[in-house]
Short mmCIF file of C-alpha atoms in Angstrom, two decimals:
data_model
loop_
_atom_site.label_atom_id
_atom_site.label_comp_id
_atom_site.label_asym_id
_atom_site.label_seq_id
_atom_site.Cartn_x
_atom_site.Cartn_y
_atom_site.Cartn_z
CA MET A 1 0.00 0.01 0.00
CA ALA A 2 1.39 3.39 -1.01
CA MET A 3 1.73 6.20 1.51
CA ALA A 4 -1.05 8.75 1.78
CA THR A 5 -0.67 11.58 -0.69
CA VAL A 6 0.09 15.14 0.44
CA PRO A 7 -0.56 18.63 -1.04
CA LEU A 8 2.20 20.01 -3.21
CA ASN A 9 2.54 23.18 -1.09
CA SER A 10 2.57 21.37 2.24
CA SER A 11 5.79 21.02 4.24
CA ALA A 12 5.98 17.32 3.36
CA GLY A 13 5.33 18.04 -0.31
CA LYS A 14 8.05 20.68 -0.44
CA TRP A 15 10.66 18.37 1.17
CA ILE A 16 9.76 15.58 -1.30
CA MET A 17 10.12 17.97 -4.23
CA THR A 18 13.40 19.44 -2.92
CA SER A 19 15.11 16.08 -2.41
CA CYS A 20 13.84 14.68 -5.74
CA ILE A 21 14.90 17.78 -7.68
CA MET A 22 18.35 17.88 -6.08
CA ALA A 23 19.16 14.23 -6.78
CA SER A 24 17.78 14.33 -10.35
CA ALA A 25 19.54 17.56 -11.14
CA MET A 26 22.81 16.11 -9.87
CA ALA A 27 22.60 13.24 -12.35
CA PHE A 28 21.46 15.39 -15.24
CA ILE A 29 24.13 18.10 -14.58
CA ASP A 30 26.74 15.38 -14.78
CA GLY A 31 25.61 14.49 -18.31
CA THR A 32 25.30 18.02 -19.76
CA ALA A 33 28.46 19.34 -18.10
CA LEU A 34 30.40 16.34 -19.36
CA ASN A 35 29.53 17.15 -23.00
CA VAL A 36 31.16 20.56 -22.65
CA VAL A 37 34.29 19.33 -20.87
CA LEU A 38 34.92 16.50 -23.34
CA PRO A 39 37.47 18.53 -25.35
CA ALA A 40 39.49 19.23 -22.18
CA LEU A 41 39.09 15.64 -21.03
CA GLN A 42 40.15 14.36 -24.44
CA LYS A 43 43.34 16.43 -24.35
CA SER A 44 44.15 15.67 -20.69
CA LEU A 45 43.71 11.90 -20.93
CA HIS A 46 44.89 11.58 -24.59
CA ALA A 47 41.50 10.06 -25.53
CA THR A 48 40.42 9.20 -29.07
CA GLY A 49 36.98 10.01 -30.47
CA THR A 50 35.97 6.37 -29.81
CA ASP A 51 37.13 6.73 -26.21
CA LEU A 52 34.79 9.70 -25.79
CA PHE A 53 31.81 7.69 -26.98
CA TRP A 54 32.69 4.92 -24.49
CA ILE A 55 33.02 7.43 -21.63
CA LEU A 56 29.45 8.54 -22.41
CA ASN A 57 28.09 5.07 -23.13
CA ALA A 58 29.60 3.21 -20.16
CA TYR A 59 27.33 5.32 -17.98
CA LEU A 60 24.33 5.20 -20.28
CA LEU A 61 24.54 1.44 -20.77
CA MET A 62 24.24 0.69 -17.06
CA LEU A 63 21.60 3.34 -16.60
CA ALA A 64 19.51 2.18 -19.53
CA SER A 65 19.61 -1.51 -18.68
CA LEU A 66 19.31 -1.33 -14.86
CA ILE A 67 16.92 1.58 -14.48
CA LEU A 68 14.04 -0.84 -15.09
CA ILE A 69 15.11 -2.93 -12.10
CA GLY A 70 15.71 0.30 -10.17
CA GLY A 71 12.09 1.37 -10.64
CA SER A 72 10.76 -2.07 -9.69
CA MET A 73 13.05 -2.23 -6.63
CA GLY A 74 11.65 1.09 -5.43
CA ASP A 75 8.06 -0.10 -5.78
CA ARG A 76 8.83 -3.35 -3.95
CA LEU A 77 11.47 -2.55 -1.36
CA GLY A 78 10.70 1.10 -0.65
CA ARG A 79 11.09 4.08 -2.96
CA LYS A 80 12.92 6.23 -0.43
CA LYS A 81 15.33 3.42 0.57
CA VAL A 82 16.32 2.51 -3.02
CA PHE A 83 16.54 6.22 -3.94
CA MET A 84 19.02 6.83 -1.10
CA ILE A 85 21.12 3.78 -1.96
CA GLY A 86 21.28 5.04 -5.55
CA ILE A 87 22.39 8.50 -4.47
CA PHE A 88 25.15 7.00 -2.33
CA ILE A 89 26.48 4.78 -5.15
CA PHE A 90 26.30 7.67 -7.59
CA ILE A 91 28.35 10.10 -5.50
CA THR A 92 30.89 7.31 -4.72
CA GLY A 93 31.28 6.76 -8.48
CA SER A 94 31.54 10.48 -9.05
CA ALA A 95 34.40 10.81 -6.57
CA ALA A 96 36.20 7.93 -8.27
CA CYS A 97 35.70 9.53 -11.72
CA GLY A 98 37.24 12.75 -10.42
CA PHE A 99 40.43 10.87 -9.44
CA ALA A 100 40.65 8.69 -12.59
CA ILE A 101 44.18 8.82 -14.09
CA ASN A 102 43.42 7.26 -17.48
CA VAL A 103 40.58 6.54 -19.88
CA ALA A 104 40.14 2.88 -18.84
CA LEU A 105 39.62 3.80 -15.19
CA LEU A 106 37.28 6.65 -16.05
CA ILE A 107 35.13 4.27 -18.13
CA LEU A 108 35.09 1.78 -15.21
CA PHE A 109 34.01 4.47 -12.68
CA ARG A 110 31.39 5.77 -15.11
CA ILE A 111 29.87 2.27 -14.91
CA ILE A 112 29.56 2.70 -11.12
CA GLN A 113 27.89 6.09 -11.66
CA GLY A 114 25.45 4.43 -14.08
CA ILE A 115 24.49 1.80 -11.49
CA GLY A 116 23.79 4.53 -8.94
CA SER A 117 21.73 6.52 -11.40
CA ALA A 118 19.67 3.44 -12.29
CA LEU A 119 18.49 3.25 -8.68
CA MET A 120 18.29 7.03 -8.18
CA ILE A 121 16.58 8.53 -11.22
CA PRO A 122 13.32 6.49 -11.26
CA GLY A 123 13.02 7.08 -7.50
CA SER A 124 12.51 10.81 -7.98
CA LEU A 125 9.49 10.68 -10.26
CA SER A 126 8.12 7.64 -8.48
CA LEU A 127 8.16 9.41 -5.11
CA ILE A 128 6.45 12.46 -6.64
CA SER A 129 3.76 10.41 -8.41
CA SER A 130 2.97 8.24 -5.40
CA SER A 131 3.18 11.02 -2.80
CA ILE A 132 1.66 14.20 -4.27
CA ASN A 133 -2.13 14.66 -4.57
CA GLU A 134 -3.41 13.45 -7.93
CA ASP A 135 -4.94 16.79 -9.01
CA GLU A 136 -1.56 18.56 -8.43
CA ARG A 137 0.61 15.86 -9.94
CA GLY A 138 0.90 17.52 -13.35
CA ARG A 139 2.03 20.78 -11.75
CA ALA A 140 4.47 18.90 -9.49
CA ILE A 141 6.02 17.08 -12.44
CA GLY A 142 6.08 20.33 -14.40
CA THR A 143 7.95 21.98 -11.50
CA TRP A 144 10.36 18.99 -11.34
CA SER A 145 10.92 19.21 -15.10
CA ALA A 146 11.45 22.97 -15.13
CA VAL A 147 13.84 23.11 -12.20
CA THR A 148 15.88 20.02 -13.04
CA THR A 149 16.09 21.07 -16.69
CA CYS A 150 17.11 24.60 -15.73
CA VAL A 151 19.79 23.32 -13.37
CA THR A 152 20.77 20.67 -15.90
CA LEU A 153 21.24 23.24 -18.62
CA GLY A 154 23.33 25.28 -16.20
CA GLY A 155 25.63 22.24 -16.30
CA PRO A 156 27.33 23.34 -19.56
CA ILE A 157 28.10 26.75 -18.07
CA LEU A 158 29.56 25.21 -14.94
CA GLY A 159 31.44 22.58 -16.93
CA GLY A 160 32.80 25.17 -19.34
CA ALA A 161 34.06 27.41 -16.57
CA LEU A 162 35.73 24.50 -14.80
CA ALA A 163 37.29 23.14 -18.03
CA ASP A 164 38.67 26.55 -18.99
CA ALA A 165 40.26 26.76 -15.55
CA GLY A 166 41.85 23.31 -16.00
CA LEU A 167 39.46 21.84 -13.39
CA TRP A 168 37.33 19.49 -15.54
CA ARG A 169 37.52 16.83 -12.79
CA TYR A 170 35.38 19.06 -10.57
CA THR A 171 32.40 18.37 -12.83
CA PHE A 172 32.39 15.02 -10.98
CA PHE A 173 33.33 16.34 -7.51
CA ILE A 174 30.45 18.86 -7.52
CA ASN A 175 28.00 15.94 -7.21
CA ILE A 176 29.25 15.00 -3.73
CA PRO A 177 27.87 17.92 -1.61
CA ILE A 178 24.62 17.96 -3.59
CA GLY A 179 24.14 14.24 -3.05
CA LEU A 180 25.00 14.36 0.65
CA LEU A 181 22.46 17.18 1.23
CA ALA A 182 19.76 15.25 -0.69
CA LEU A 183 20.48 12.18 1.51
CA LEU A 184 20.14 14.26 4.67
CA ILE A 185 16.77 15.68 3.59
CA LEU A 186 15.46 12.24 2.64
CA TRP A 187 16.65 10.72 5.92
CA ARG A 188 15.16 13.46 8.13
CA GLN A 189 12.11 14.74 6.26
CA VAL A 190 10.64 12.18 3.81
CA LYS A 191 8.51 9.18 4.69
CA GLU A 192 8.90 5.79 3.08
CA SER A 193 6.63 4.81 0.18
CA LYS A 194 6.24 1.33 -1.28
CA ASP A 195 3.73 -1.14 -2.66
CA GLU A 196 3.22 -3.44 0.38
CA GLU A 197 1.45 -6.06 -1.76
CA ASN A 198 4.31 -6.40 -4.22
CA ILE A 199 6.56 -9.28 -3.18
CA HIS A 200 7.69 -10.40 -6.63
CA ARG A 201 11.27 -11.36 -7.43
CA LEU A 202 13.50 -9.09 -9.45
CA ASP A 203 14.10 -9.86 -13.11
CA PHE A 204 17.85 -10.43 -13.28
CA PRO A 205 17.75 -12.58 -16.49
CA GLY A 206 16.07 -9.65 -18.26
CA ALA A 207 18.66 -7.21 -16.88
CA PHE A 208 21.49 -9.48 -18.07
CA ALA A 209 20.02 -9.79 -21.60
CA ILE A 210 19.44 -6.08 -22.11
CA THR A 211 22.77 -5.01 -20.58
CA PHE A 212 24.91 -7.27 -22.78
CA GLY A 213 22.65 -6.75 -25.80
CA LEU A 214 23.10 -2.98 -25.66
CA ALA A 215 26.81 -3.27 -24.88
CA LEU A 216 27.46 -5.54 -27.88
CA LEU A 217 25.45 -3.30 -30.22
CA THR A 218 27.43 -0.30 -28.99
CA TYR A 219 30.72 -2.10 -29.45
CA GLY A 220 29.76 -3.23 -32.95
CA PHE A 221 28.79 0.24 -34.14
CA LEU A 222 31.85 1.90 -32.69
CA ARG A 223 34.11 -0.72 -34.35
CA ILE A 224 32.77 0.12 -37.85
CA PRO A 225 35.01 3.20 -38.42
CA VAL A 226 38.09 1.29 -37.26
CA SER A 227 37.54 -2.18 -38.79
CA GLY A 228 34.94 -1.68 -41.52
CA PHE A 229 31.43 -3.07 -41.59
CA TYR A 230 32.42 -6.55 -42.74
CA HIS A 231 34.97 -7.26 -40.03
CA TRP A 232 33.95 -10.30 -37.97
CA GLN A 233 34.05 -8.31 -34.68
CA VAL A 234 31.50 -5.89 -36.09
CA TYR A 235 28.92 -8.26 -37.50
CA VAL A 236 29.26 -10.82 -34.67
CA SER A 237 28.76 -8.05 -32.08
CA LEU A 238 25.77 -6.60 -33.91
CA ILE A 239 24.10 -9.99 -34.52
CA VAL A 240 24.63 -11.28 -30.98
CA GLY A 241 23.57 -7.93 -29.50
CA LEU A 242 20.38 -7.93 -31.54
CA LEU A 243 19.66 -11.55 -30.57
CA LEU A 244 20.07 -10.68 -26.88
CA LEU A 245 17.57 -7.81 -27.22
CA ILE A 246 15.10 -10.25 -28.86
CA ILE A 247 15.76 -12.69 -25.99
CA PHE A 248 15.09 -9.84 -23.57
CA VAL A 249 11.61 -9.31 -25.12
CA ILE A 250 10.93 -13.07 -24.93
CA ILE A 251 12.03 -13.14 -21.27
CA GLU A 252 9.77 -10.20 -20.47
CA ASN A 253 6.85 -11.84 -22.26
CA LYS A 254 7.16 -15.15 -20.41
CA SER A 255 8.30 -13.93 -16.98
CA LYS A 256 5.75 -13.90 -14.15
CA HIS A 257 7.54 -10.86 -12.72
CA PRO A 258 9.04 -8.93 -15.64
CA MET A 259 11.11 -5.78 -15.15
CA MET A 260 9.31 -4.32 -18.18
CA PRO A 261 5.68 -5.57 -18.14
CA LEU A 262 4.76 -5.74 -21.83
CA THR A 263 1.12 -5.28 -20.85
CA LEU A 264 1.98 -1.64 -20.25
CA PHE A 265 2.43 -1.29 -24.02
CA ARG A 266 -1.20 -2.19 -24.62
CA ILE A 267 -1.94 1.37 -23.49
CA SER A 268 -1.83 3.57 -26.57
CA ALA A 269 -0.64 6.68 -24.73
CA PHE A 270 2.13 4.76 -22.93
CA THR A 271 3.42 3.26 -26.19
CA GLY A 272 3.18 6.54 -28.05
CA THR A 273 4.96 8.59 -25.42
CA ASN A 274 7.81 6.07 -25.19
CA LEU A 275 8.25 6.01 -28.96
CA LEU A 276 8.18 9.81 -28.90
CA THR A 277 10.81 9.77 -26.14
CA PHE A 278 13.07 7.40 -28.09
CA PHE A 279 13.09 9.43 -31.30
CA LEU A 280 13.30 12.88 -29.69
CA TYR A 281 16.01 12.03 -27.16
CA ALA A 282 18.12 10.10 -29.70
CA GLY A 283 18.14 13.27 -31.82
CA LEU A 284 18.79 15.50 -28.83
CA ALA A 285 21.69 13.40 -27.48
CA ALA A 286 23.50 13.38 -30.81
CA ALA A 287 22.85 17.04 -31.51
CA MET A 288 24.04 18.32 -28.15
CA LEU A 289 27.22 16.23 -28.28
CA PHE A 290 28.27 17.29 -31.73
CA LEU A 291 27.22 20.87 -31.17
CA SER A 292 29.51 21.03 -28.09
CA LEU A 293 32.44 19.52 -29.95
CA ASN A 294 31.88 21.80 -32.94
CA LEU A 295 31.79 24.98 -30.84
CA VAL A 296 35.06 24.31 -29.01
CA GLN A 297 37.12 22.32 -31.46
CA ILE A 298 36.06 23.93 -34.77
CA GLN A 299 34.44 27.31 -34.12
CA GLY A 300 37.01 28.56 -31.58
CA TYR A 301 34.75 29.01 -28.56
CA SER A 302 36.19 28.60 -25.09
CA GLN A 303 34.48 25.88 -23.13
CA LEU A 304 32.73 28.48 -20.93
CA GLN A 305 31.49 30.30 -24.08
CA SER A 306 30.28 26.93 -25.38
CA GLY A 307 28.35 26.37 -22.16
CA LEU A 308 26.80 29.84 -22.37
CA THR A 309 25.38 29.07 -25.84
CA PHE A 310 22.85 26.85 -24.07
CA LEU A 311 21.56 29.73 -21.91
CA PRO A 312 18.56 30.60 -24.22
CA PHE A 313 17.50 26.96 -23.94
CA SER A 314 17.72 27.14 -20.15
CA LEU A 315 15.82 30.41 -19.92
CA LEU A 316 13.00 29.10 -22.08
CA MET A 317 12.72 26.02 -19.88
CA ILE A 318 12.49 28.18 -16.76
CA SER A 319 9.80 30.33 -18.38
CA LEU A 320 7.65 27.74 -20.13
CA ALA A 321 8.06 24.19 -18.81
CA ARG A 322 5.87 24.62 -15.74
CA TYR A 323 3.31 26.53 -17.77
CA ALA A 324 3.28 23.71 -20.34
CA GLY A 325 2.63 21.21 -17.52
CA SER A 326 -0.36 23.28 -16.35
CA LEU A 327 -1.69 23.53 -19.92
CA ALA A 328 -1.46 19.74 -20.25
CA ASP A 329 -3.44 19.38 -16.99
CA ARG A 330 -6.19 21.67 -18.29
CA HIS A 331 -6.41 20.90 -21.99
CA GLY A 332 -4.59 17.63 -22.48
CA PRO A 333 -1.09 16.92 -23.72
CA ARG A 334 -1.73 15.90 -27.34
CA MET A 335 -1.23 19.20 -29.15
CA LEU A 336 1.80 20.11 -27.05
CA LEU A 337 3.39 16.76 -27.81
CA ILE A 338 2.89 17.31 -31.55
CA VAL A 339 4.00 20.92 -31.71
CA GLY A 340 6.92 20.64 -29.24
CA PRO A 341 8.93 17.92 -31.03
CA ALA A 342 8.17 19.49 -34.42
CA LEU A 343 9.61 22.80 -33.21
CA ALA A 344 12.65 20.94 -31.78
CA GLY A 345 13.15 19.36 -35.20
CA LEU A 346 13.03 22.81 -36.82
CA GLY A 347 15.66 23.95 -34.33
CA PHE A 348 17.97 21.04 -35.27
CA LEU A 349 17.47 21.88 -38.95
CA ILE A 350 18.32 25.57 -38.45
CA LEU A 351 21.47 24.57 -36.53
CA SER A 352 22.49 22.18 -39.33
CA PHE A 353 22.98 25.09 -41.76
CA THR A 354 25.57 26.84 -39.57
CA GLY A 355 28.99 26.36 -41.19
CA GLN A 356 32.32 27.96 -40.30
CA THR A 357 31.84 31.16 -38.28
CA ASN A 358 34.14 33.84 -36.84
CA GLY A 359 33.63 32.43 -33.36
CA PRO A 360 31.56 33.81 -30.45
CA GLU A 361 31.13 37.22 -32.10
CA ASP A 362 28.94 35.55 -34.74
CA TYR A 363 26.84 33.64 -32.18
CA TRP A 364 23.72 35.80 -32.39
CA ARG A 365 23.32 35.27 -36.15
CA SER A 366 24.66 31.71 -36.33
CA PHE A 367 23.77 29.37 -33.48
CA PHE A 368 21.36 31.55 -31.47
CA PRO A 369 18.25 31.31 -33.70
CA GLY A 370 18.40 27.49 -33.79
CA MET A 371 18.94 27.26 -30.04
CA VAL A 372 15.86 29.42 -29.39
CA VAL A 373 13.63 27.32 -31.59
CA LEU A 374 15.02 24.09 -30.11
CA GLY A 375 14.56 25.42 -26.57
CA LEU A 376 10.95 26.44 -27.30
CA GLY A 377 10.19 23.00 -28.68
CA MET A 378 11.70 21.15 -25.71
CA SER A 379 10.00 23.53 -23.24
CA LEU A 380 6.61 22.60 -24.65
CA THR A 381 7.44 18.88 -24.58
CA VAL A 382 9.23 17.84 -21.40
CA ALA A 383 6.55 18.33 -18.69
CA PRO A 384 3.55 17.11 -20.75
CA LEU A 385 5.55 14.09 -21.92
CA THR A 386 6.55 13.07 -18.42
CA ALA A 387 3.05 13.70 -17.02
CA THR A 388 1.46 11.65 -19.81
CA VAL A 389 3.73 8.67 -19.14
CA MET A 390 3.00 8.71 -15.41
CA ALA A 391 -0.74 9.32 -15.80
CA SER A 392 -1.15 6.43 -18.25
CA VAL A 393 -0.60 3.77 -15.60
CA SER A 394 -2.02 3.06 -12.14
CA ASP A 395 -0.06 4.13 -9.00
CA GLN A 396 1.24 0.63 -8.30
CA PHE A 397 3.16 0.77 -11.62
CA SER A 398 4.49 4.31 -11.14
CA GLY A 399 8.06 3.24 -10.47
CA THR A 400 8.06 0.77 -13.33
CA ALA A 401 6.53 3.32 -15.75
CA SER A 402 9.12 5.94 -14.72
CA GLY A 403 11.85 3.34 -15.16
CA VAL A 404 10.65 2.29 -18.58
CA ASN A 405 10.43 5.88 -19.85
CA ASN A 406 13.79 6.86 -18.40
CA ALA A 407 15.29 3.62 -19.82
CA VAL A 408 13.91 4.47 -23.25
CA SER A 409 15.47 7.96 -23.16
CA ARG A 410 18.82 6.48 -22.07
CA ILE A 411 18.64 3.63 -24.62
CA ALA A 412 18.01 6.37 -27.17
CA GLY A 413 21.22 8.05 -25.96
CA VAL A 414 23.14 4.78 -26.19
CA PHE A 415 22.06 4.21 -29.78
CA ALA A 416 22.62 7.87 -30.65
CA ASN A 417 26.19 7.83 -29.36
CA ALA A 418 26.98 4.49 -30.99
CA ILE A 419 25.21 4.88 -34.38
CA PHE A 420 25.81 8.64 -34.78
CA GLY A 421 29.36 8.17 -33.60
CA ALA A 422 29.93 5.58 -36.36
CA LEU A 423 28.16 7.84 -38.89
CA ALA A 424 30.26 10.84 -37.85
CA PHE A 425 33.48 8.92 -38.53
CA LEU A 426 32.14 7.80 -41.90
CA PHE A 427 30.90 11.26 -42.90
CA PHE A 428 34.16 12.86 -41.73
CA SER A 429 36.27 10.24 -43.50
CA GLY A 430 34.29 10.56 -46.76
CA ALA A 431 34.55 14.36 -46.81
CA LEU A 432 38.26 14.20 -46.02
CA GLN A 433 39.04 11.63 -48.74
CA ALA A 434 37.22 13.84 -51.31
CA ASP A 435 39.20 16.90 -50.23
CA LEU A 436 42.54 15.09 -50.28
CA LYS A 437 42.05 14.32 -53.99
CA THR A 438 42.42 18.04 -54.70
CA ILE A 439 46.05 18.29 -53.48
CA PRO A 440 49.24 16.48 -54.37
CA ILE A 441 49.86 14.03 -51.48
CA THR A 442 51.78 10.76 -51.23
CA VAL A 443 50.03 7.53 -50.27
CA GLU A 444 51.98 7.44 -46.99
CA ASP A 445 51.03 11.02 -46.09
CA LYS A 446 47.41 10.34 -46.98
CA GLN A 447 47.36 7.35 -44.63
CA GLU A 448 48.80 9.45 -41.82
CA VAL A 449 46.22 12.20 -42.42
CA MET A 450 43.32 9.70 -42.53
CA ALA A 451 44.51 8.03 -39.31
CA GLN A 452 43.63 11.25 -37.43
CA VAL A 453 39.91 10.80 -38.24
CA VAL A 454 39.52 8.85 -34.97
CA ASN A 455 40.04 12.15 -33.09
CA LEU A 456 37.06 13.84 -34.89
CA GLY A 457 37.13 17.58 -34.16
CA ASN A 458 40.44 17.24 -32.34
CA ALA A 459 42.20 15.92 -35.52
CA ARG A 460 45.49 17.69 -36.20
CA PRO A 461 47.94 17.36 -39.16
CA PRO A 462 50.47 14.63 -38.32
CA ALA A 463 54.04 15.85 -37.70
CA SER A 464 55.40 13.56 -40.39
CA ILE A 465 53.61 15.09 -43.39
CA ASN A 466 55.06 17.67 -45.77
CA PRO A 467 54.95 21.09 -43.96
CA ALA A 468 53.50 22.68 -47.08
CA LEU A 469 50.39 20.51 -46.60
CA GLU A 470 49.69 21.41 -42.98
CA ILE A 471 47.42 24.39 -43.61
CA PRO A 472 45.34 22.69 -46.39
CA VAL A 473 44.96 19.57 -44.22
CA GLU A 474 43.92 21.65 -41.22
CA ASN A 475 41.20 23.26 -43.39
CA PHE A 476 40.11 19.85 -44.64
CA TYR A 477 39.75 18.56 -41.08
CA ARG A 478 37.67 21.57 -40.15
CA GLU A 479 35.45 21.32 -43.24
CA GLY A 480 35.09 17.59 -42.88
CA PHE A 481 33.94 17.83 -39.28
CA ILE A 482 31.45 20.59 -40.13
CA ASP A 483 30.08 18.40 -42.94
CA ALA A 484 29.64 15.49 -40.46
CA TYR A 485 28.05 17.83 -37.90
CA SER A 486 25.61 19.21 -40.45
CA ARG A 487 24.46 15.76 -41.58
CA ILE A 488 23.99 14.59 -38.00
CA MET A 489 21.88 17.65 -37.13
CA LYS A 490 19.67 16.96 -40.18
CA ILE A 491 19.17 13.35 -39.09
CA SER A 492 18.32 14.64 -35.58
CA ALA A 493 15.67 16.90 -37.20
CA ILE A 494 14.14 13.87 -38.96
CA LEU A 495 14.02 11.94 -35.67
CA ALA A 496 12.23 14.84 -33.97
CA ILE A 497 9.62 14.88 -36.75
CA PHE A 498 9.11 11.14 -36.16
CA ALA A 499 8.59 11.97 -32.47
CA ALA A 500 5.84 14.44 -33.31
CA LEU A 501 4.26 11.82 -35.56
CA MET A 502 4.10 9.39 -32.65
CA ALA A 503 2.02 11.88 -30.65
CA LEU A 504 -0.26 12.39 -33.62
CA LEU A 505 -0.80 8.63 -34.09
CA PHE A 506 -0.91 7.32 -30.49
CA ILE A 507 -2.16 10.03 -28.18
CA LYS A 508 -5.78 10.17 -29.22
CA ASN A 509 -7.58 11.58 -26.22
CA ASN A 510 -7.03 14.49 -23.89
CA LYS A 511 -7.76 12.51 -20.78
CA ILE A 512 -5.55 9.53 -20.12
CA THR A 513 -7.09 7.10 -17.67
CA ALA A 514 -5.97 3.71 -18.95
CA SER A 515 -4.18 1.23 -16.73
CA PRO A 516 -2.36 -1.96 -17.64
CA GLY A 517 -4.57 -4.97 -18.17
#
């Protein structure tokens, strides 16, 4: 039996919101700040482009595959208890990341962070949905969305300032005081909430299948630029990874106690919002990563200036996200979930047309318009999307529903980093090969130049090539990366349009009252 609900503006309601927002923001800041500090991290740890994708995906893989168990554990063992355990693991992993001396250790410690997040992130929305009065839930989730997104989008500014000061490791250390304060509030001020009737076992076979399935697919895609599509490591990884995901679906279908109850997908709104989440967040993950790399490594922005470019996005979220949540409460989410992703897609498209600029002085007429349109689209989408997911299931499935939707957004990030990473290498390589045909270059020099493709925007002319070729090759690297960036932003725009189409097709009614059958 879940705890009695409380008013949003009551003392209990405020403490629940404060602790949930702090913990969620901590995890989200870590992701957005990391994108901005990647150039500094790459230089400090001598990381390749592939290493960067693994630093991102080590975290996302664990989060995406275990968040489903995290949501179920909260429902069954106590939402507050599991939430607190997750926060503790996350801040322990964060401290370890801050002290990592090489790429391999950083990837390992990012895995620990991911495990903590998998227990922590579903706990926040689950506590809100099971604890706040039903008629105020949309406003509560809108507040959570607005504040966490605002703080999250402050992450790039913080990360940029720290990276420019040579302190990129503090993007991990900053989590520790925030996490400790959230733990203190939960311990002293928040009551436990769990489903007393739920005594089912946890679905570890399902977790195993999805974890290794996603890991092998990621490995396969990121091997393509290095080994080629027909290398045995690539196709074996992709085939086995796909088989494991199919096995995961079979396990969930046959299990008496699945981590992802497939019956939830009988609900049209639940299916539609999760498809929308997948397409929109895949596009957003790829776009934000390559935009950050483009600004610093190609356009000449400092990392703080790169972080500040996200400020219009943040201000729009502060201004509109809570209002959008209230609109969804009053008029239904359907129109907002069609218009929001479509506008985000338009923002990606506008950003795709920005080529080489003169740096920050050109920001207002280059990247700013696209960021405003993208921010407007996401502001209209985030709160109604989250509220629709949570409202589409009964309270006893709130943790599971939150886990599924968060897993979908993280799985989208995993696929975006892996597939778009492989595409970026291929686009960059293709553009570079075409450019190299226009200058006299030996086969040996060409091989040396092409070998730098693995560094993406950080590619530099090798010391061994003819000095007369250094400037042309530098220009080719810059043009090749911009070409890859532009193509990826256009694909992100297409994904956002698919997201809007999901709302059009699946979210039929304004009032969502279905529950799993």
